[in-house]
Amino acid sequence: MQLFENATQQKLRGGYYTPPQIASFLLQWGMTDMLCPDILEPSCGDGVFIEQTQKLNLGFSSFTGIEYDAEEAAKASGIELHDTTVYNRDFHEFCLNSTCRFDVVVGNPPFIRYQYYDESLQTLASDIFKKAKLKYSKLTNAWVTFIIGCTLLLKERGKMAFVVPADILQVSYAKQLRSYLIKNFNQVNIVSFEQLVFDDIQQEVVLLLCSKDGGEKHSIDHIDVKDGKSLQALLRSGLHFNAKKVNKDSDKWSYYFLSNEEISFIESLSSKDKNHIGNYASVEVGITTGANQYFTVPKNIVDFYGLKEFAKPMVGRSVQVSSLDFTTTDWMKNVNKGSRAHLLVFESRDAIADHPGAKDYIEAGESEGINKGYKTSIRDDWFVIPSIKISDALFLRRNHLFPRLVLNSAQAYTTDTMHRVFFKASTKHKAFIASYYNSFSFAHAEIVGRNFGGGVLELMPSEVESIFLPYNEENEDLFDEIDGMLRKGESIDKILNYTDQKILVERCGYSIDQVKLGRNIWKKLSSRRLKKGRVTK
């Protein structure tokens, strides 16, 4: 692997030692109902899986370990375990050239980003994807390549058990992998942890358990356990997993821990073609300035440089919005608080030639190297921000307690911390906003979005457009009441008690039981996300 000046050797290797209790669990799950299996570990590190196989006295026919790092391979080779061979070689090359096939594959594949691969490894990784009839992308992480390669090395009836990033549940670069696994395995099980299980990284991980039996049925299950110690209780329970039907239309796995009834209900919302945000509005990313700290400024900077004619109203942080409607009065409150409530919108260099304050501010930016950033350096005039448009509403890109949609009455610009929402001609603005504040829309937002880390829910524009929206023009009369409740600091549960009754029961005809089910789904999804955000070692 190519070395980079600021990359640690551990990052380049992608190696983080697997806790013994996790290695033990993966081995025992993988070898259950297996008679003298041939085992492969594609990135064996210092040999924790070999060590646990020895400690547990597990029966097997052969154990093959692959390890790229010579020092680590030597440590693994030093563990005395019968019929075990550790090869100091690259897994990509082994995968493409080996004729061996295995009953069980276990391990903790390296977490290496594409940029840390040298050209030869990139080519080998691409070849593995081609062999699996998949498309290789520069966004692909090494752990994805390892999983695909190991699938190719499994026998017709085999099992695979890995420690992988929780990214596998939802990120777009693993979408192809999720489809591939569902197609190639009859049962896919995910084990998530409420607490972080690696001492030296903040990366959230899950256990991926895949098995194939030659049958035609494909199912999936997702369960949560507290921590690595809780895996023993799972073992004692007989490793029982439910067989939930796979939703082939869903490109994420983040909601399979819900019950079958809850999953069916969420799927019913997704299937309503005319009841999504995208039917009534389009959603785009906010303005990409390339340097928010430079282009978004408080009033004192505007006054100091005399930039009033270039300073436009803006809102860029969630704390600057505490209502259903962001008004000019709200904006002025932010201005008076000293918030960065102005966006500097400059025209070409010729247009500002006679404005000394603008020239001074731009020169100050150049002295700080703002003009050398990636986004700014590719512009004709680095200080001229593209795509300057004011949107009808704002949707926060990253959310905490609940995903927020706000009317933009102040006609404020926004950076890429918020998405811009543009209404279609026939859409009533206040009715649209009010219609969104209900348990079904909140639950669906949790499904289509992704956990960004720290308990934050992140949604991209296309995901926002897909959110279920029980739009009704009559809901316009609820707008002021919801706005008032938010401004008073009422709890979101109290607000939903009001809106669910009006929007879902009285105007959409859903039953009380259906509304309760939807609220419980949102509670379960959001509570799980927030709990993970609070976890500390």
XYZ file of C-alpha atoms in Angstrom:
537
model
C 0.000 0.000 0.000
C 1.175 3.463 -0.839
C 2.292 5.481 2.178
C 0.990 8.997 2.790
C 2.707 11.587 4.966
C -0.218 12.152 7.332
C -1.594 8.629 7.434
C -0.818 6.322 10.327
C 0.352 2.807 9.628
C -2.762 1.512 11.378
C -4.987 3.590 9.095
C -3.110 2.385 6.026
C -3.477 -1.230 7.117
C -7.041 -0.632 8.192
C -6.402 -2.948 11.107
C -8.112 -2.669 14.479
C -7.855 -5.637 16.832
C -11.060 -7.588 17.304
C -12.121 -8.026 20.949
C -11.839 -11.751 21.869
C -15.510 -11.996 22.887
C -16.571 -10.852 19.414
C -14.135 -13.199 17.670
C -15.449 -16.031 19.839
C -19.061 -15.247 18.953
C -18.416 -15.070 15.208
C -16.574 -18.387 15.268
C -19.241 -20.158 17.277
C -22.023 -18.819 15.075
C -20.142 -19.724 11.909
C -19.343 -23.248 13.020
C -22.767 -24.115 14.404
C -24.162 -27.107 12.485
C -20.885 -27.410 10.569
C -19.043 -30.758 10.563
C -15.260 -30.325 10.309
C -15.410 -27.169 8.190
C -12.641 -25.578 6.160
C -12.209 -22.062 7.600
C -10.817 -18.902 6.014
C -9.833 -15.681 7.724
C -8.925 -13.155 4.996
C -7.172 -10.600 7.195
C -6.027 -12.421 10.298
C -3.856 -9.724 11.900
C -2.077 -11.070 14.976
C -4.308 -14.148 15.119
C -7.155 -13.427 17.548
C -9.542 -15.716 15.610
C -6.953 -18.502 15.510
C -6.348 -18.018 19.218
C -10.059 -18.224 20.015
C -10.456 -21.345 17.870
C -7.709 -22.939 19.954
C -9.153 -21.710 23.246
C -12.677 -22.944 22.449
C -11.325 -26.252 21.140
C -13.524 -25.973 18.057
C -13.522 -28.841 15.616
C -12.469 -28.072 12.049
C -10.683 -29.600 9.079
C -8.417 -26.716 8.073
C -7.850 -23.079 9.005
C -6.353 -20.738 6.407
C -5.267 -17.245 7.435
C -4.230 -14.440 5.074
C -2.325 -11.408 6.353
C -0.642 -8.670 4.313
C 1.570 -7.347 7.101
C 4.626 -9.577 7.646
C 5.000 -8.800 11.344
C 1.347 -9.547 12.080
C 1.452 -12.707 9.962
C 4.430 -13.923 12.009
C 2.482 -13.416 15.255
C -0.468 -15.373 13.903
C 1.776 -18.160 12.632
C 3.270 -18.502 16.096
C -0.041 -19.699 17.560
C 0.013 -23.477 17.781
C -3.190 -24.749 16.206
C -3.424 -27.958 14.221
C -4.069 -27.885 10.459
C -3.587 -24.124 10.360
C -1.646 -22.203 7.707
C -1.041 -18.447 7.697
C 0.022 -16.889 4.402
C 1.827 -13.551 4.334
C 0.251 -12.283 1.132
C -2.372 -9.920 -0.202
C -5.967 -11.130 0.010
C -6.948 -9.609 -3.342
C -4.357 -11.719 -5.142
C -5.305 -14.808 -3.118
C -8.981 -14.354 -3.914
C -8.410 -14.029 -7.646
C -6.013 -16.975 -7.953
C -7.024 -19.533 -5.328
C -9.008 -22.614 -6.314
C -9.805 -23.390 -2.671
C -13.342 -23.053 -1.375
C -14.377 -22.750 2.262
C -17.300 -23.698 4.495
C -16.845 -20.800 6.910
C -15.275 -17.366 6.504
C -14.748 -15.210 9.583
C -12.909 -12.028 10.346
C -12.583 -8.299 10.674
C -11.762 -6.961 7.187
C -9.616 -3.821 6.956
C -11.308 -0.412 6.855
C -9.190 1.235 4.144
C -10.407 4.050 1.939
C -9.783 3.945 -1.790
C -7.222 6.785 -1.646
C -4.875 4.653 0.454
C -4.740 1.933 -2.207
C -1.860 2.088 -4.656
C -2.635 1.539 -8.342
C -1.920 -2.186 -8.336
C -4.310 -2.848 -5.452
C -6.979 -0.719 -7.096
C -6.701 -2.905 -10.178
C -6.960 -6.113 -8.127
C -9.976 -4.791 -6.240
C -11.644 -3.881 -9.527
C -10.952 -7.413 -10.811
C -12.713 -8.919 -7.778
C -15.775 -6.797 -8.534
C -15.674 -7.879 -12.186
C -15.467 -11.522 -11.137
C -18.598 -11.002 -9.038
C -20.227 -9.152 -11.991
C -20.395 -5.927 -10.025
C -19.350 -2.354 -10.778
C -16.305 -1.005 -8.959
C -16.392 2.555 -7.629
C -13.718 4.872 -6.268
C -15.931 5.349 -3.206
C -15.509 1.677 -2.328
C -13.853 0.875 1.002
C -11.633 -2.200 1.353
C -14.054 -3.990 3.678
C -16.621 -4.063 0.868
C -14.103 -5.658 -1.504
C -13.141 -8.241 1.122
C -16.769 -9.277 1.703
C -17.418 -9.695 -2.008
C -14.176 -11.624 -2.450
C -14.980 -13.929 0.458
C -18.439 -14.606 -0.943
C -16.721 -15.835 -4.109
C -14.592 -18.208 -2.016
C -17.488 -19.837 -0.149
C -18.810 -23.289 -0.972
C -22.401 -23.703 -2.168
C -23.517 -24.157 1.427
C -21.474 -21.877 3.600
C -21.454 -19.185 6.265
C -19.735 -15.843 6.568
C -19.319 -13.856 9.807
C -17.655 -10.439 9.847
C -17.150 -7.314 11.919
C -18.068 -4.432 9.600
C -18.812 -0.701 9.911
C -22.433 0.174 10.618
C -22.211 1.995 7.268
C -23.265 -1.266 5.670
C -26.836 -0.600 6.816
C -27.390 2.629 4.960
C -24.564 4.337 3.033
C -24.900 4.639 -0.725
C -21.492 3.138 -1.562
C -22.598 -0.134 0.104
C -25.972 -0.262 -1.678
C -24.639 -2.632 -4.331
C -23.148 -4.835 -1.626
C -26.465 -5.077 0.221
C -28.228 -6.246 -2.938
C -25.414 -8.693 -3.660
C -25.600 -10.261 -0.210
C -29.379 -10.636 -0.293
C -29.102 -12.322 -3.689
C -26.304 -14.710 -2.690
C -27.341 -15.665 0.844
C -30.548 -17.202 2.114
C -30.343 -15.581 5.542
C -28.623 -12.319 6.464
C -28.442 -11.360 10.141
C -27.225 -8.093 11.601
C -26.204 -7.645 15.231
C -25.895 -4.020 16.396
C -24.483 -2.728 19.673
C -25.894 -0.033 21.916
C -22.364 0.744 23.086
C -19.095 1.081 21.195
C -17.163 -2.177 21.297
C -13.712 -1.112 20.068
C -11.521 0.618 22.646
C -9.447 2.640 20.188
C -11.966 3.915 17.632
C -15.295 5.749 17.661
C -16.479 3.856 14.581
C -19.803 2.128 15.171
C -19.658 -1.474 14.013
C -22.114 -4.302 13.484
C -21.744 -8.035 13.055
C -22.680 -9.365 9.628
C -23.811 -12.998 9.674
C -24.633 -14.557 6.296
C -25.540 -18.144 5.449
C -26.601 -19.974 2.318
C -28.274 -23.345 2.144
C -29.033 -23.746 -1.548
C -32.718 -22.858 -1.105
C -34.847 -20.259 -2.857
C -36.011 -18.229 0.166
C -34.188 -15.072 1.253
C -34.706 -13.384 4.613
C -33.073 -10.909 6.960
C -33.104 -9.955 10.633
C -31.537 -7.186 12.701
C -31.222 -7.246 16.471
C -29.617 -5.003 19.091
C -27.504 -6.088 22.034
C -25.983 -3.900 24.718
C -22.290 -4.699 24.208
C -19.801 -7.452 23.429
C -20.506 -9.242 26.720
C -24.174 -9.570 25.736
C -23.194 -11.847 22.857
C -22.832 -14.726 25.286
C -26.519 -14.460 26.179
C -27.282 -14.563 22.467
C -25.254 -17.745 22.190
C -27.066 -19.296 25.136
C -30.419 -18.490 23.549
C -29.517 -20.703 20.623
C -28.612 -17.930 18.181
C -32.247 -17.519 17.242
C -32.953 -15.006 14.493
C -36.267 -14.211 12.870
C -36.742 -14.641 9.151
C -38.132 -11.296 8.022
C -39.072 -10.943 4.389
C -36.635 -8.856 2.367
C -37.999 -5.642 0.902
C -36.381 -5.654 -2.537
C -37.505 -2.048 -3.147
C -35.586 -0.744 -0.129
C -31.909 0.110 -0.535
C -31.214 0.248 3.225
C -31.110 -2.256 6.061
C -31.406 0.209 8.942
C -34.990 -0.677 9.895
C -35.053 -4.473 9.947
C -34.934 -4.512 13.747
C -38.579 -3.382 13.625
C -41.328 -5.991 13.898
C -42.885 -7.449 10.764
C -46.055 -5.450 11.443
C -44.067 -2.223 11.734
C -42.073 -2.946 8.592
C -45.253 -3.663 6.621
C -46.766 -0.387 7.802
C -43.697 1.632 6.798
C -43.680 -0.087 3.405
C -47.330 0.855 2.923
C -46.405 4.519 3.401
C -43.535 4.224 0.935
C -45.824 2.768 -1.725
C -48.230 5.716 -1.803
C -47.065 7.365 -5.033
C -48.853 10.691 -4.566
C -48.075 11.239 -0.907
C -44.432 12.245 -0.827
C -42.697 15.587 -0.420
C -41.401 15.309 -3.984
C -44.957 15.412 -5.338
C -45.379 18.955 -4.046
C -41.861 20.431 -3.989
C -38.320 19.941 -5.195
C -35.384 19.843 -2.805
C -31.833 21.015 -3.496
C -28.707 21.370 -1.408
C -28.084 24.769 0.119
C -25.550 27.220 -1.232
C -22.010 25.863 -1.348
C -19.814 28.808 -0.456
C -16.577 26.847 -0.150
C -15.777 28.732 3.045
C -18.782 29.381 5.274
C -16.710 31.108 7.959
C -15.622 33.679 5.385
C -18.813 34.265 3.403
C -21.261 34.168 6.334
C -20.645 37.051 8.707
C -22.198 38.945 11.635
C -23.342 42.547 11.332
C -20.164 44.006 12.845
C -18.117 42.672 9.890
C -20.639 44.137 7.444
C -20.367 47.508 9.177
C -16.579 47.451 9.536
C -15.970 46.882 5.820
C -19.040 48.789 4.620
C -20.508 45.749 2.872
C -24.206 46.513 3.339
C -25.016 46.298 -0.393
C -23.448 42.839 -0.601
C -24.838 41.458 2.676
C -27.980 39.372 2.204
C -30.208 37.818 4.901
C -29.216 34.260 5.654
C -29.781 31.446 8.100
C -27.225 28.727 8.445
C -27.593 26.964 11.780
C -30.377 25.025 13.431
C -30.111 27.139 16.602
C -31.102 30.157 14.515
C -34.483 28.553 13.731
C -36.898 27.734 16.546
C -40.261 27.834 14.820
C -42.338 26.640 11.902
C -41.848 29.940 10.104
C -38.549 31.791 9.777
C -39.667 35.443 9.560
C -37.858 38.743 9.078
C -38.375 39.346 12.802
C -36.633 36.058 13.552
C -33.784 37.056 11.267
C -33.381 40.427 12.973
C -33.187 38.699 16.357
C -30.271 36.648 15.026
C -28.636 39.823 13.693
C -28.956 41.533 17.079
C -27.502 38.479 18.847
C -24.353 38.822 16.741
C -25.031 35.646 14.765
C -23.619 35.063 11.312
C -26.850 36.236 9.740
C -25.500 37.752 6.514
C -24.292 36.063 3.330
C -21.799 38.091 1.316
C -22.847 37.954 -2.322
C -20.195 39.575 -4.501
C -20.280 40.047 -8.238
C -17.261 39.953 -10.560
C -13.951 41.647 -9.762
C -14.730 44.410 -12.239
C -18.079 45.070 -10.543
C -16.439 45.727 -7.167
C -13.420 47.619 -8.468
C -14.696 50.928 -7.104
C -15.760 49.575 -3.708
C -12.835 49.856 -1.237
C -14.511 47.835 1.523
C -15.227 44.884 -0.759
C -11.684 45.018 -2.152
C -10.228 45.051 1.362
C -12.366 42.117 2.463
C -11.445 40.071 -0.603
C -7.753 40.862 -0.108
C -8.088 39.772 3.521
C -9.556 36.474 2.305
C -6.664 35.988 -0.109
C -4.138 36.653 2.659
C -5.817 33.849 4.631
C -5.726 31.500 1.627
C -9.515 31.325 1.218
C -9.039 31.597 -2.547
C -6.942 28.413 -2.554
C -9.657 26.088 -1.260
C -10.969 23.469 -3.673
C -14.416 25.016 -4.181
C -13.127 28.580 -4.396
C -10.074 27.895 -6.582
C -12.105 26.442 -9.479
C -14.207 29.610 -9.925
C -13.420 32.365 -12.422
C -13.575 34.824 -9.524
C -13.049 32.832 -6.352
C -15.328 35.100 -4.265
C -18.370 34.829 -6.570
C -20.617 32.130 -5.084
C -22.612 30.077 -7.618
C -26.271 28.972 -7.407
C -27.503 31.963 -5.433
C -31.204 31.224 -5.082
C -33.747 31.889 -2.335
C -35.995 28.948 -1.500
C -39.596 28.817 -0.303
C -38.739 26.622 2.665
C -35.777 25.091 4.467
C -35.136 21.508 5.526
C -32.333 20.956 8.011
C -29.736 18.585 6.631
C -28.793 17.230 10.050
C -31.334 16.915 12.829
C -31.409 15.896 16.456
C -34.769 15.282 18.166
C -36.814 15.359 14.974
C -36.264 16.332 11.305
C -37.283 19.947 10.773
C -39.027 21.679 7.860
C -39.436 25.472 8.049
C -41.215 28.084 5.913
C -38.787 30.751 4.690
C -40.909 33.894 5.025
C -37.780 35.983 5.609
C -36.574 35.092 2.112
C -33.206 34.218 3.588
C -30.390 32.468 1.818
C -28.955 29.312 3.366
C -25.680 27.415 3.140
C -25.338 23.676 2.650
C -26.168 23.088 6.320
C -29.786 23.270 5.151
C -31.550 22.106 2.014
C -33.560 24.471 -0.138
C -37.196 23.537 -0.765
C -38.959 24.973 -3.825
C -42.724 24.581 -3.999
C -44.581 23.564 -7.129
C -47.030 26.144 -8.462
C -50.160 24.481 -7.079
C -48.756 23.814 -3.604
C -50.100 25.900 -0.741
C -47.087 26.857 1.314
C -48.468 26.775 4.846
C -50.558 23.674 4.139
C -47.419 21.883 2.928
C -45.383 22.786 6.000
C -48.155 21.931 8.471
C -48.901 18.611 6.737
C -45.346 17.445 7.408
C -45.625 17.648 11.208
C -47.058 14.211 12.006
C -45.770 10.876 13.314
C -45.915 9.089 9.943
C -43.705 11.651 8.186
C -41.267 11.683 11.097
C -41.053 7.876 11.133
C -40.519 7.735 7.382
C -37.786 10.383 7.606
C -35.931 8.162 10.078
C -36.186 5.297 7.583
C -34.992 7.122 4.470
C -32.301 9.147 6.278
C -29.116 7.912 7.879
C -27.447 8.128 11.268
C -24.579 10.518 10.761
C -22.983 10.001 14.178
C -23.554 11.498 17.608
C -27.234 10.661 17.351
C -27.717 12.966 14.344
C -30.147 12.121 11.535
C -28.883 13.254 8.127
C -31.036 13.449 5.004
C -29.975 14.291 1.464
C -32.299 16.080 -1.008
C -33.549 12.943 -2.782
C -34.250 11.353 0.592
C -36.221 14.388 1.748
C -38.300 14.229 -1.439
C -39.184 10.591 -0.718
C -40.626 11.298 2.774
C -44.307 10.424 3.167
C -46.419 13.593 3.239
C -50.208 13.497 3.942
C -50.695 16.815 2.129
C -54.088 18.433 2.544
C -54.867 22.058 1.714
C -57.086 22.227 4.793
C -53.996 21.759 6.972
C -53.153 25.396 6.323
C -55.390 26.272 9.275
C -53.071 24.310 11.601
C -49.957 26.293 10.695
C -50.224 29.112 13.216
C -51.071 26.742 16.080
C -48.055 24.514 15.371
C -45.826 27.573 14.976
C -47.023 28.945 18.286
C -46.430 25.665 20.094
C -42.865 25.477 18.765
C -42.136 29.055 19.772
C -43.416 28.337 23.299
C -41.052 25.377 23.539
C -43.811 22.756 23.738
C -42.578 19.166 23.549
C -42.715 17.468 20.171
C -44.938 14.767 21.708
C -47.533 17.381 22.662
C -47.380 18.856 19.164
C -47.807 15.423 17.569
C -50.762 14.641 19.828
C -52.462 17.653 18.271
C -51.342 17.203 14.649
C -51.805 13.417 14.476
C -55.420 13.791 15.514
C -56.117 16.592 13.037
C -54.015 15.479 10.074
C -54.004 11.686 10.261
C -57.258 10.765 11.996
C -59.747 13.500 11.085
C -58.489 14.427 7.608
C -56.786 11.258 6.344
C -59.037 8.672 7.981
C -56.357 6.623 9.723
C -57.459 4.739 12.813
C -56.244 5.501 16.323
C -54.411 2.157 16.319
C -52.610 2.999 13.071
C -51.571 6.374 14.419
C -50.319 4.740 17.605
C -48.336 2.242 15.535
C -46.783 5.043 13.488
C -45.871 7.023 16.604
C -44.302 3.940 18.185
C -42.210 3.347 15.051
C -40.926 6.919 15.129
C -40.211 6.648 18.857
C -38.358 3.378 18.413
C -36.270 4.672 15.514
C -35.433 8.068 16.982
C -34.786 6.743 20.502
C -32.415 4.132 19.136
C -30.543 6.795 17.165
C -30.348 9.211 20.088
C -29.258 6.481 22.484
C -26.313 5.633 20.235
C -25.415 9.310 20.159
C -25.137 9.427 23.955
C -22.972 6.339 24.304
C -19.486 6.765 25.772
C -16.955 4.173 26.763
